[in-house]
Short mmCIF file of C-alpha atoms in Angstrom, two decimals:
data_model
loop_
_atom_site.label_atom_id
_atom_site.label_comp_id
_atom_site.label_asym_id
_atom_site.label_seq_id
_atom_site.Cartn_x
_atom_site.Cartn_y
_atom_site.Cartn_z
CA MET A 1 28.28 6.43 -71.61
CA ALA A 2 31.71 6.37 -70.02
CA THR A 3 32.22 5.55 -66.36
CA SER A 4 35.31 6.05 -64.30
CA THR A 5 36.47 3.32 -61.96
CA SER A 6 39.54 3.12 -59.85
CA SER A 7 41.93 0.34 -60.62
CA PRO A 8 43.98 -1.58 -58.09
CA GLN A 9 46.91 0.52 -59.15
CA ASP A 10 45.05 3.72 -58.28
CA ARG A 11 44.24 2.36 -54.83
CA THR A 12 47.86 1.36 -54.20
CA THR A 13 49.25 4.61 -55.48
CA GLY A 14 46.72 6.70 -53.53
CA THR A 15 44.98 8.18 -56.53
CA GLY A 16 41.61 6.48 -55.61
CA PRO A 17 39.07 7.61 -52.97
CA PRO A 18 40.49 7.81 -49.44
CA PRO A 19 39.73 4.95 -47.01
CA GLY A 20 36.45 5.31 -45.04
CA THR A 21 34.70 7.47 -47.64
CA ASP A 22 33.01 4.55 -49.37
CA PRO A 23 29.20 5.02 -48.99
CA GLY A 24 28.77 1.33 -48.23
CA VAL A 25 31.20 1.53 -45.31
CA LYS A 26 29.43 4.59 -43.94
CA ARG A 27 26.07 2.83 -44.08
CA ARG A 28 27.45 -0.19 -42.28
CA ARG A 29 29.00 1.98 -39.55
CA ARG A 30 25.78 3.93 -39.16
CA GLY A 31 23.80 0.69 -38.94
CA ALA A 32 26.18 -0.69 -36.32
CA LEU A 33 25.85 2.53 -34.28
CA LEU A 34 22.05 2.43 -34.45
CA HIS A 35 22.12 -1.23 -33.45
CA ARG A 36 24.24 -0.47 -30.38
CA LEU A 37 21.95 2.40 -29.44
CA ASP A 38 18.92 0.15 -29.87
CA VAL A 39 20.39 -2.62 -27.72
CA LYS A 40 21.65 -0.33 -24.95
CA GLY A 41 19.08 2.46 -25.08
CA ALA A 42 15.85 0.57 -25.72
CA PRO A 43 15.51 -0.77 -22.13
CA TYR A 44 15.84 2.78 -20.75
CA ALA A 45 13.29 4.04 -23.25
CA PHE A 46 10.83 1.34 -22.18
CA ILE A 47 11.06 2.19 -18.47
CA ALA A 48 11.27 5.97 -18.99
CA PRO A 49 7.45 6.53 -18.88
CA PHE A 50 7.28 5.03 -15.39
CA PHE A 51 10.01 7.28 -14.05
CA VAL A 52 8.47 10.33 -15.72
CA VAL A 53 5.08 9.62 -14.13
CA PHE A 54 6.72 8.76 -10.79
CA ALA A 55 8.73 12.00 -10.80
CA ALA A 56 5.67 14.09 -11.69
CA PHE A 57 3.10 12.55 -9.36
CA SER A 58 5.14 11.02 -6.52
CA PHE A 59 8.66 12.37 -6.16
CA TYR A 60 7.87 16.04 -6.80
CA PRO A 61 4.85 16.11 -4.40
CA LEU A 62 7.02 14.41 -1.77
CA ILE A 63 9.74 17.03 -2.02
CA TYR A 64 7.23 19.90 -2.21
CA THR A 65 5.37 18.59 0.84
CA SER A 66 8.61 18.50 2.81
CA TRP A 67 9.24 22.12 1.81
CA ILE A 68 5.75 23.19 2.86
CA SER A 69 6.15 21.44 6.21
CA LEU A 70 8.91 23.93 7.06
CA HIS A 71 6.61 26.92 6.56
CA ARG A 72 3.42 28.38 7.94
CA VAL A 73 1.00 28.16 5.03
CA GLU A 74 -2.75 28.70 4.96
CA LEU A 75 -5.05 27.08 2.46
CA ALA A 76 -6.52 30.44 1.40
CA SER A 77 -3.10 31.91 0.56
CA LEU A 78 -0.82 29.16 -0.70
CA ASN A 79 1.50 31.64 -2.40
CA PHE A 80 2.44 33.22 0.92
CA MET A 81 4.80 31.11 3.01
CA GLU A 82 6.40 32.08 6.30
CA TRP A 83 9.56 30.15 7.18
CA VAL A 84 9.28 28.47 10.58
CA GLY A 85 11.89 25.72 10.27
CA PHE A 86 11.11 22.69 12.38
CA ASP A 87 8.53 24.48 14.55
CA ASN A 88 5.70 22.52 12.93
CA TYR A 89 7.41 19.25 13.85
CA LEU A 90 8.02 20.37 17.42
CA ALA A 91 4.40 21.49 17.73
CA LEU A 92 3.26 18.15 16.34
CA VAL A 93 5.28 16.24 18.92
CA ARG A 94 3.70 18.31 21.71
CA ASP A 95 0.18 17.90 20.29
CA GLU A 96 -1.88 15.33 22.20
CA ARG A 97 -4.11 14.85 19.18
CA PHE A 98 -1.14 13.49 17.20
CA TRP A 99 -0.32 10.86 19.81
CA ASN A 100 -4.00 9.97 20.12
CA ALA A 101 -4.29 9.60 16.34
CA LEU A 102 -1.08 7.57 16.26
CA GLY A 103 -2.39 5.23 18.95
CA ASN A 104 -5.73 4.86 17.18
CA THR A 105 -3.98 4.14 13.88
CA ILE A 106 -1.89 1.41 15.49
CA THR A 107 -4.79 -0.23 17.32
CA ILE A 108 -7.12 -0.14 14.29
CA GLY A 109 -4.25 -1.43 12.16
CA VAL A 110 -3.66 -4.38 14.48
CA LEU A 111 -7.38 -5.12 14.91
CA SER A 112 -7.89 -5.14 11.15
CA THR A 113 -4.62 -6.58 9.82
CA VAL A 114 -4.09 -9.62 12.05
CA PRO A 115 -7.58 -11.18 11.69
CA GLN A 116 -7.70 -10.17 8.04
CA LEU A 117 -4.49 -11.97 7.06
CA LEU A 118 -5.29 -15.02 9.17
CA MET A 119 -8.74 -15.32 7.60
CA ALA A 120 -7.27 -14.75 4.14
CA LEU A 121 -4.72 -17.50 4.72
CA GLY A 122 -7.41 -19.97 5.80
CA LEU A 123 -9.71 -19.01 2.93
CA ALA A 124 -6.90 -19.42 0.41
CA HIS A 125 -6.08 -22.83 1.86
CA LEU A 126 -9.68 -23.94 1.34
CA LEU A 127 -9.82 -22.54 -2.20
CA ASN A 128 -6.58 -24.31 -3.02
CA TYR A 129 -8.39 -27.66 -2.93
CA ARG A 130 -10.51 -28.84 -5.80
CA LEU A 131 -14.04 -27.70 -5.07
CA ARG A 132 -17.18 -27.52 -7.13
CA GLY A 133 -17.73 -23.97 -8.29
CA SER A 134 -14.26 -22.88 -7.21
CA THR A 135 -14.29 -20.10 -9.82
CA PHE A 136 -17.48 -18.70 -8.32
CA PHE A 137 -16.01 -18.64 -4.82
CA ARG A 138 -12.83 -16.94 -6.07
CA VAL A 139 -14.81 -14.23 -7.83
CA ALA A 140 -17.09 -13.83 -4.81
CA SER A 141 -14.10 -13.39 -2.50
CA LEU A 142 -12.87 -10.53 -4.68
CA THR A 143 -16.23 -8.74 -4.80
CA PRO A 144 -15.77 -6.78 -1.54
CA TYR A 145 -12.48 -5.39 -2.87
CA ALA A 146 -14.25 -4.14 -6.01
CA THR A 147 -16.91 -2.44 -3.90
CA SER A 148 -16.56 1.29 -3.35
CA VAL A 149 -15.19 2.22 0.06
CA GLY A 150 -18.00 4.77 0.41
CA ALA A 151 -20.72 2.20 -0.22
CA ALA A 152 -19.11 -0.37 2.06
CA ALA A 153 -18.60 2.11 4.91
CA LEU A 154 -22.16 3.41 4.56
CA VAL A 155 -23.66 -0.10 4.74
CA PHE A 156 -21.57 -1.03 7.77
CA THR A 157 -22.51 2.27 9.43
CA MET A 158 -26.16 1.25 9.11
CA LEU A 159 -25.38 -2.23 10.44
CA PHE A 160 -23.65 -0.76 13.51
CA GLU A 161 -26.33 1.88 14.13
CA ARG A 162 -27.19 2.12 17.83
CA ASP A 163 -31.00 1.93 17.81
CA PHE A 164 -31.94 0.15 14.58
CA GLY A 165 -28.73 -1.56 13.48
CA MET A 166 -28.75 -5.25 12.67
CA ILE A 167 -25.67 -5.91 14.84
CA ASN A 168 -27.37 -4.62 17.98
CA TRP A 169 -30.54 -6.48 17.00
CA GLY A 170 -28.56 -9.73 16.84
CA LEU A 171 -26.88 -9.02 20.17
CA SER A 172 -30.26 -8.31 21.77
CA LEU A 173 -31.36 -11.85 20.90
CA PHE A 174 -28.72 -13.11 23.32
CA GLY A 175 -29.71 -10.67 26.05
CA PHE A 176 -27.12 -7.93 25.39
CA GLU A 177 -28.06 -4.26 25.57
CA HIS A 178 -27.70 -2.00 22.57
CA LEU A 179 -24.13 -0.78 22.20
CA ASP A 180 -23.30 2.75 21.10
CA TRP A 181 -20.71 1.75 18.51
CA GLU A 182 -19.74 5.26 17.47
CA ASN A 183 -19.25 6.92 20.85
CA ASN A 184 -17.49 4.00 22.52
CA LYS A 185 -13.77 4.05 21.68
CA TRP A 186 -13.05 0.34 21.39
CA ALA A 187 -16.41 -0.44 19.84
CA ALA A 188 -15.90 2.23 17.18
CA GLN A 189 -12.43 0.96 16.38
CA ALA A 190 -13.72 -2.61 16.17
CA ALA A 191 -16.50 -1.52 13.81
CA ILE A 192 -14.06 0.33 11.55
CA SER A 193 -11.75 -2.69 11.60
CA ALA A 194 -14.67 -4.86 10.51
CA ILE A 195 -15.11 -2.70 7.42
CA VAL A 196 -11.42 -3.06 6.54
CA ILE A 197 -11.49 -6.81 7.16
CA TRP A 198 -14.54 -7.27 4.94
CA ARG A 199 -13.02 -5.29 2.05
CA TRP A 200 -9.50 -6.73 2.00
CA THR A 201 -9.73 -10.35 3.16
CA GLY A 202 -10.72 -11.70 -0.26
CA TYR A 203 -8.02 -9.71 -2.04
CA ASN A 204 -5.29 -11.07 0.20
CA ALA A 205 -6.78 -14.56 -0.07
CA LEU A 206 -6.35 -14.50 -3.85
CA LEU A 207 -2.74 -13.39 -3.44
CA TYR A 208 -2.13 -16.32 -1.10
CA LEU A 209 -3.98 -18.67 -3.45
CA ALA A 210 -1.78 -17.68 -6.39
CA ALA A 211 1.32 -18.30 -4.29
CA MET A 212 0.00 -21.66 -3.06
CA GLN A 213 -0.67 -22.88 -6.58
CA ALA A 214 2.94 -22.15 -7.47
CA ILE A 215 4.17 -24.67 -4.86
CA PRO A 216 5.15 -27.96 -6.54
CA ARG A 217 2.76 -30.82 -5.78
CA ASP A 218 5.74 -33.09 -5.22
CA ARG A 219 6.30 -31.48 -1.85
CA TYR A 220 2.81 -32.37 -0.67
CA GLU A 221 3.14 -35.90 -1.99
CA ALA A 222 6.48 -36.34 -0.20
CA ALA A 223 5.01 -34.96 3.01
CA ALA A 224 2.00 -37.30 2.71
CA ILE A 225 4.31 -40.29 2.17
CA ASP A 226 6.20 -39.33 5.32
CA GLY A 227 2.92 -39.42 7.23
CA ALA A 228 2.28 -35.68 7.55
CA SER A 229 -1.31 -34.70 8.30
CA ARG A 230 -3.19 -31.94 6.48
CA TRP A 231 -2.32 -29.49 9.25
CA GLN A 232 1.34 -30.48 9.18
CA GLN A 233 1.40 -30.07 5.40
CA PHE A 234 -0.10 -26.62 5.84
CA THR A 235 2.40 -25.49 8.49
CA LYS A 236 5.50 -27.24 7.09
CA VAL A 237 4.95 -26.93 3.34
CA THR A 238 2.36 -24.27 2.51
CA VAL A 239 3.32 -21.49 4.91
CA PRO A 240 7.09 -21.67 4.22
CA GLY A 241 6.34 -21.83 0.49
CA ILE A 242 4.40 -18.55 0.51
CA ARG A 243 6.50 -16.72 3.10
CA SER A 244 7.50 -13.97 0.68
CA THR A 245 3.85 -13.38 -0.24
CA ILE A 246 2.91 -13.17 3.44
CA VAL A 247 5.59 -10.52 3.98
CA PHE A 248 4.28 -8.65 0.94
CA THR A 249 0.72 -8.60 2.28
CA ILE A 250 1.94 -7.48 5.70
CA VAL A 251 3.71 -4.53 4.06
CA LEU A 252 0.62 -3.63 2.03
CA SER A 253 -1.63 -3.89 5.09
CA THR A 254 0.73 -1.72 7.12
CA ILE A 255 0.68 0.98 4.46
CA GLY A 256 -3.09 0.76 4.20
CA ALA A 257 -3.55 0.98 7.97
CA THR A 258 -1.32 4.06 8.16
CA GLN A 259 -3.31 5.78 5.40
CA LEU A 260 -6.73 4.75 6.71
CA PHE A 261 -9.13 7.57 5.91
CA GLY A 262 -12.38 6.75 4.10
CA GLU A 263 -13.78 4.19 6.53
CA PRO A 264 -13.58 6.30 9.74
CA LEU A 265 -14.63 9.45 7.88
CA ILE A 266 -17.90 7.93 6.64
CA PHE A 267 -18.44 6.02 9.87
CA GLY A 268 -18.66 9.37 11.70
CA GLN A 269 -21.70 10.41 9.58
CA GLY A 270 -20.99 14.13 9.45
CA PRO A 271 -18.72 16.59 11.24
CA ASN A 272 -17.65 13.95 13.78
CA GLY A 273 -16.14 11.96 10.93
CA VAL A 274 -13.36 14.51 10.41
CA THR A 275 -12.44 14.65 14.07
CA GLY A 276 -12.83 10.91 14.57
CA GLY A 277 -15.76 11.20 16.95
CA ALA A 278 -16.69 13.77 19.56
CA ASP A 279 -13.65 12.83 21.68
CA ASN A 280 -11.33 11.84 18.81
CA GLN A 281 -11.84 8.24 19.89
CA TYR A 282 -11.20 6.83 16.41
CA GLN A 283 -9.34 9.65 14.68
CA THR A 284 -6.49 8.27 12.56
CA LEU A 285 -3.44 10.04 11.17
CA GLY A 286 -5.22 10.38 7.83
CA LEU A 287 -8.15 12.15 9.50
CA LEU A 288 -5.78 14.39 11.48
CA LEU A 289 -4.06 15.39 8.25
CA TYR A 290 -7.43 16.23 6.69
CA GLU A 291 -8.53 18.20 9.75
CA GLU A 292 -5.36 20.28 9.82
CA GLY A 293 -5.38 21.05 6.10
CA TRP A 294 -9.02 21.34 5.11
CA LYS A 295 -10.77 22.23 8.34
CA SER A 296 -8.18 24.37 10.10
CA TYR A 297 -6.68 25.54 6.76
CA GLN A 298 -3.13 25.01 8.02
CA MET A 299 -1.36 23.33 5.11
CA GLY A 300 2.04 23.51 6.80
CA ARG A 301 0.84 21.44 9.74
CA ALA A 302 -0.99 19.06 7.39
CA ALA A 303 2.24 18.53 5.44
CA THR A 304 4.01 17.85 8.74
CA VAL A 305 1.50 15.11 9.56
CA ALA A 306 2.00 13.63 6.09
CA TRP A 307 5.75 13.47 6.61
CA ALA A 308 5.26 11.97 10.05
CA MET A 309 3.22 9.20 8.43
CA PHE A 310 5.98 8.67 5.85
CA LEU A 311 8.68 8.48 8.54
CA LEU A 312 6.52 6.08 10.52
CA LEU A 313 6.34 3.72 7.53
CA ILE A 314 10.12 3.89 7.12
CA LEU A 315 10.54 3.05 10.79
CA VAL A 316 8.22 0.06 10.48
CA PHE A 317 10.11 -1.25 7.47
CA VAL A 318 13.47 -0.84 9.21
CA VAL A 319 12.20 -2.76 12.23
CA GLN A 320 10.81 -5.46 9.94
CA ARG A 321 14.17 -5.85 8.20
CA LEU A 322 16.01 -6.05 11.51
CA VAL A 323 13.63 -8.69 12.82
CA LYS A 324 13.97 -10.65 9.57
CA ARG A 325 17.78 -10.60 9.80
CA PHE A 326 17.67 -11.61 13.46
CA LEU A 327 15.42 -14.57 12.72
CA ALA A 328 17.61 -15.58 9.76
CA ARG A 329 20.73 -15.57 11.93
CA LYS A 330 18.94 -17.46 14.68
CA ALA A 331 17.80 -20.12 12.21
#
């Protein structure tokens, strides 16, 4: 069987195959192209699912909510929208219920966040030492977080019940009269804050514990050699070492306080849960949003409340950044 091959003379005289048409060269070029695409495109392919899910379930609802907030829309007829511009926002600013809900959200947020983070910091500091059964205590501290918000709020509602609650029974042992926790503004907010503190203290404690265990032991040994006490080691070594984690938990707690909904809703035990009590004494922004959208059927006003909550979070974060920069410059 005869085969035809090109000689060096054919290649020099141009009678052989033209340059670049060799199948081996084409395969090598194709392989190099696929390699470049794999190196440069693979990272984008790996993170693409997150952005797809984020766009579908976060970004699109955010934009659509902003569009609804500029219209008068009823829950029974979502397809019919009447353009009102910024009238919903102006009406919200003039609404006393909004300012009452904003004040309640801030006070409940402070009453629940500050003690919660302080207790979590102390609990993490104790768990950071070598203790017998430390694994048990770590799991036990996370149990309230794994508990359903409905079950936790229902149990605490029974504990704070006016006539037969265990809290009032304990107070009566010291000569105090039974307190109407639900109808008293500050008592109701304190009771709701207690639910939040119970659920989230252990979770934040484990975050602090993980950050504490990442601090090199050499720092504690150096501080001990210099004569630092346990308290000085905690304030001078531990707290600065987990500062970023503390900021992270403050941000999470702020978001959670702004979106507080399940605890006050169940604490009201019925229709009063939606309105935050008979006099709106513990109505939060989350409850106001629910009342506007699913009780008054005004989805446009509900979307306005949602965007007010979003803008409030942005404002808090801007203030936090400004304070952080000011303290950094001062230091």
